[in-house]
Coordinates of N, CA, C and O in Angstrom, one line a residue:
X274 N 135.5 99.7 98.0 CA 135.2 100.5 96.9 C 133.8 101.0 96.9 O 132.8 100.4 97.4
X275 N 133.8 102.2 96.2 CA 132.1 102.8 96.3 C 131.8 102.6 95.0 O 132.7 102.9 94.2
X276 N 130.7 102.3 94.7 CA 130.2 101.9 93.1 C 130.2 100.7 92.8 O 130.6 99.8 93.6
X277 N 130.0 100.4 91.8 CA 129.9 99.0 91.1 C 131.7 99.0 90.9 O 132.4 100.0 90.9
X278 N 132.1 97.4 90.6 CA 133.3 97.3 90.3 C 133.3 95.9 89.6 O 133.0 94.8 90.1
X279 N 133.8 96.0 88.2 CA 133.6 94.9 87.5 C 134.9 93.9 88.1 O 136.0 94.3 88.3
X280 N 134.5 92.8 88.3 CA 135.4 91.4 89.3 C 135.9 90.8 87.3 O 137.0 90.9 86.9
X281 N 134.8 90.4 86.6 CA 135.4 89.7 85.5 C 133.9 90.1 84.1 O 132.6 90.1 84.3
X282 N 134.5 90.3 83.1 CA 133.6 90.4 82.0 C 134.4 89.4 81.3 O 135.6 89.3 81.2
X283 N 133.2 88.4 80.5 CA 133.4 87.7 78.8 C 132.1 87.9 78.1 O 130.9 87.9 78.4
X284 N 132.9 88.0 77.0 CA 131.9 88.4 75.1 C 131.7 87.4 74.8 O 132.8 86.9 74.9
X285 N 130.9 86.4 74.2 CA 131.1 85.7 73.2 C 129.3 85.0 73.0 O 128.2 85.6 73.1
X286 N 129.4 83.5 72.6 CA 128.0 82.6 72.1 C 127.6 83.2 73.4 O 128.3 83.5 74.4
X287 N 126.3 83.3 73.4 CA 124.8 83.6 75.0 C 125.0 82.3 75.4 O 125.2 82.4 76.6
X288 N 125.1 80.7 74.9 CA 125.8 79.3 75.8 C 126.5 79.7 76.7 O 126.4 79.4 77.9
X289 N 127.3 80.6 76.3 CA 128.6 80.9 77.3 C 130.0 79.9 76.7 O 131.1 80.1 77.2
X290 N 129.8 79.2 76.1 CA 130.5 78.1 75.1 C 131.9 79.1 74.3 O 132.0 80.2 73.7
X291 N 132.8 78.2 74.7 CA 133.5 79.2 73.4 C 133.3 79.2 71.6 O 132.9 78.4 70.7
X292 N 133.6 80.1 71.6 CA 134.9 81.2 71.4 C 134.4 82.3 72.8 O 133.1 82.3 72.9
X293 N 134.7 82.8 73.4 CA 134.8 84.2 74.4 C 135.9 84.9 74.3 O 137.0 84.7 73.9
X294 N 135.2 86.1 74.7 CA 136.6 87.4 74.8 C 136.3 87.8 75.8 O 135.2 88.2 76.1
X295 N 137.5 87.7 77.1 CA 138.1 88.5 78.0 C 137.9 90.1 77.5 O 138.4 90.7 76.5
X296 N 137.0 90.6 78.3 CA 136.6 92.1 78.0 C 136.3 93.0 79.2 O 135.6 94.0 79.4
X297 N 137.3 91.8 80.3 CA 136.9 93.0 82.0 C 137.6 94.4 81.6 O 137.1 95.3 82.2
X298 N 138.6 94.6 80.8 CA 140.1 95.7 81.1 C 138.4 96.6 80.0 O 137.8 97.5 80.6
X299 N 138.2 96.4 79.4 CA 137.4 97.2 78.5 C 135.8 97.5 78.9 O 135.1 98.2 78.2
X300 N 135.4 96.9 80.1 CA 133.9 97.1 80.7 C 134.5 97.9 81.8 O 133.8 98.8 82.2
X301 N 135.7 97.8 82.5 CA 136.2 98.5 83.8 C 136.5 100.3 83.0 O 136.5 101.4 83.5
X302 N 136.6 99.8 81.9 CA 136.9 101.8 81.1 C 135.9 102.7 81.2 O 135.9 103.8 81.6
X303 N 134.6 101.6 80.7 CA 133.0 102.1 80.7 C 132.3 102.7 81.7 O 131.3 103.4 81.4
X304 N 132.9 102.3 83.4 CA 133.0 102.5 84.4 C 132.6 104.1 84.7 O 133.7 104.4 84.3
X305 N 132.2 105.1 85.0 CA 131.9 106.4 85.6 C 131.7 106.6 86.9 O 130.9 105.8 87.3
X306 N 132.1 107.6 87.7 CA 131.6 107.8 88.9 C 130.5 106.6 89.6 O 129.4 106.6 90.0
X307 N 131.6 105.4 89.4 CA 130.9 104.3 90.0 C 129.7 103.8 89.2 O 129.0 102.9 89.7
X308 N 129.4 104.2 88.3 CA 128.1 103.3 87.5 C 128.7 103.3 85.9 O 129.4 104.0 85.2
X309 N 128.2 102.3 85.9 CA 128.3 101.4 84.2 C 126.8 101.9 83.7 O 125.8 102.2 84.3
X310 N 127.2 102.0 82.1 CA 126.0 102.5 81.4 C 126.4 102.0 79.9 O 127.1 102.8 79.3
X311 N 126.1 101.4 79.5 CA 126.7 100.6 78.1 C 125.6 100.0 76.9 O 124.4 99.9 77.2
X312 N 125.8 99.8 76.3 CA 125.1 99.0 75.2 C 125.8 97.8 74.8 O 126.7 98.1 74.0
X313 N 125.8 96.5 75.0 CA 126.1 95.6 74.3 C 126.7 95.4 73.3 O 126.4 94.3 72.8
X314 N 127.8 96.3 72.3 CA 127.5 95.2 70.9 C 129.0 95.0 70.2 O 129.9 95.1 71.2
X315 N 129.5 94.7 69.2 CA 131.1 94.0 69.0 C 131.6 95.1 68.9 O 132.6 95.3 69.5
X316 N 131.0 96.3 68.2 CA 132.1 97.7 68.1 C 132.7 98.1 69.7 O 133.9 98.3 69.9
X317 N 131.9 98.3 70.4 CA 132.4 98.5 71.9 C 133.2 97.3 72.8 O 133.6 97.4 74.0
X318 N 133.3 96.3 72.0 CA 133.5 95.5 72.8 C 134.9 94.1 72.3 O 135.4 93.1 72.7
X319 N 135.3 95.3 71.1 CA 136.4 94.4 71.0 C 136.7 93.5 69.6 O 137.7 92.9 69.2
X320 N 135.3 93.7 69.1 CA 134.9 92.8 68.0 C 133.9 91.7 68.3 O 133.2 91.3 69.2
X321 N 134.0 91.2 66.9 CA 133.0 89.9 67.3 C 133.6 88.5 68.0 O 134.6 88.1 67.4
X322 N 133.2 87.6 68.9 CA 134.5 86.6 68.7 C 133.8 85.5 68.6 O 134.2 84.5 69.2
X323 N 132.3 85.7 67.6 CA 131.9 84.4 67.6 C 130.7 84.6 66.5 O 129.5 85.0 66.7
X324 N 131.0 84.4 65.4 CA 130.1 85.1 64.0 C 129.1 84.2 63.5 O 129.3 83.1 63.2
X325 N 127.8 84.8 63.6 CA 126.6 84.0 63.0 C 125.8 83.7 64.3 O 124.6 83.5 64.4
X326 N 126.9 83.8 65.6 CA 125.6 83.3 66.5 C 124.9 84.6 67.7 O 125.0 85.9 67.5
X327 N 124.3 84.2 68.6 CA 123.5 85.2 68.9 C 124.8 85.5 70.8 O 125.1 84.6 71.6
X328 N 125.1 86.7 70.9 CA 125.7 86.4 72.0 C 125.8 87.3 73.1 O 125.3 88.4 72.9
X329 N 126.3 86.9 74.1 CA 126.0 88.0 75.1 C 127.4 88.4 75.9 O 128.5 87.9 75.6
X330 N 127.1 89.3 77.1 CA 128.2 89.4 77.8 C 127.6 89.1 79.3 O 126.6 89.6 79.8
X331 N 128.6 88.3 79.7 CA 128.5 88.1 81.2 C 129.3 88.4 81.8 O 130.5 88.0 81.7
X332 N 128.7 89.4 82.9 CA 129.4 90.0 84.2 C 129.7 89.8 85.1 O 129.1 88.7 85.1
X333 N 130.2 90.0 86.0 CA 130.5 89.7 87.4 C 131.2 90.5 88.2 O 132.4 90.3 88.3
X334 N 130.7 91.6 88.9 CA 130.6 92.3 90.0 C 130.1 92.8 91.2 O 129.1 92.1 91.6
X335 N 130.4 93.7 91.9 CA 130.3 94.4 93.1 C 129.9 95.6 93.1 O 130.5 96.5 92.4
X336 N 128.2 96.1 94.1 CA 128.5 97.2 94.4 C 129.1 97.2 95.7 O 129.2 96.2 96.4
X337 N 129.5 98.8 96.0 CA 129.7 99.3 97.3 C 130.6 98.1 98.5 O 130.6 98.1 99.8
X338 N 131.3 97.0 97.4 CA 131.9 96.3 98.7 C 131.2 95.1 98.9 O 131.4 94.1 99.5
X339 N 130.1 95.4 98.2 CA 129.1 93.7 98.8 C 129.4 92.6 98.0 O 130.4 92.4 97.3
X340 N 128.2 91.7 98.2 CA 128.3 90.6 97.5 C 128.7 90.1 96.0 O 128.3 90.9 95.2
X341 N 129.0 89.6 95.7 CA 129.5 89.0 94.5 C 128.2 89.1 93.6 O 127.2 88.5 94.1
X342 N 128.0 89.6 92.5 CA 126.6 89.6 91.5 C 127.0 89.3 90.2 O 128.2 89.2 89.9
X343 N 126.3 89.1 89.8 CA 126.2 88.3 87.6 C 125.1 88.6 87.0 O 124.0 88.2 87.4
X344 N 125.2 89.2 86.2 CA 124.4 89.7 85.0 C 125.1 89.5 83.4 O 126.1 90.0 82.9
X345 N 124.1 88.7 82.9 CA 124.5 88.1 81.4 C 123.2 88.9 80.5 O 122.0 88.7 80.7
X346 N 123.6 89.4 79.7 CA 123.2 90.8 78.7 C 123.5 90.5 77.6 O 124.7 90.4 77.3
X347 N 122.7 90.2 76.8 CA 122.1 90.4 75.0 C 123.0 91.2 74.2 O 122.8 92.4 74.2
X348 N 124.1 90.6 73.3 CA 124.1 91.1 72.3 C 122.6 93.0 71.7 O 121.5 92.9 71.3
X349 N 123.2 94.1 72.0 CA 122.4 95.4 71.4 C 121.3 95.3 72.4 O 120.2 95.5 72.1
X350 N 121.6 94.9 73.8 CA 120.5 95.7 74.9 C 121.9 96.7 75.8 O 123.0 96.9 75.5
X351 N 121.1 97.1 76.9 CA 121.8 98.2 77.7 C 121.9 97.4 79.1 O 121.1 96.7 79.8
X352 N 123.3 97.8 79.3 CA 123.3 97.4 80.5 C 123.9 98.5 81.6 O 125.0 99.0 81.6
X353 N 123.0 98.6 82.5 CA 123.2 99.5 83.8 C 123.4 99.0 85.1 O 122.5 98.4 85.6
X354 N 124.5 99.1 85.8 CA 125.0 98.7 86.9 C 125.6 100.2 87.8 O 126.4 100.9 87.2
X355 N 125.2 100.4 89.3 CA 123.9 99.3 89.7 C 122.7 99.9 90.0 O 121.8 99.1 90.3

């Protein structure tokens, strides 16, 4: 594949602790001509699935076929891949 290619996304506590939300089918939409360009926050992402606390999303993908990569992103920052 050419571009980034999301392998697995979850939403939830920045622990990484549950509650989480399964949100690869909805980071793989965000997807453009091979690059991701997004903002973090519950409206884009499905909702909240963990209220009061501070949380993030962690990624896990591919550019161009290579190695396996992870990036975990803040609740209302941007995330750009790759």
């Amino acid at each position: 594949p050419t571009g980034v290619w999301i392998r697995s996304a979850q939403y939830g506590a920045s622990t990484g602790s549950p509650p989480t939300r399964d949100v690869t089918d909805v980071v793989r939409a965000r997807v453009q001509e091979g690059r991701l360009d997004m903002t973090v926050r519950n409206g884009t992402l499905g909702g909240d699935p963990a209220r009061r606390v501070v949380k993030k999303l962690f990624v896990v993908y591919t550019v161009d076929g290579g190695p396996e990569q992870r990036k975990d992103i803040y609740e209302g920052h941007r995330l750009i891949l790759p």
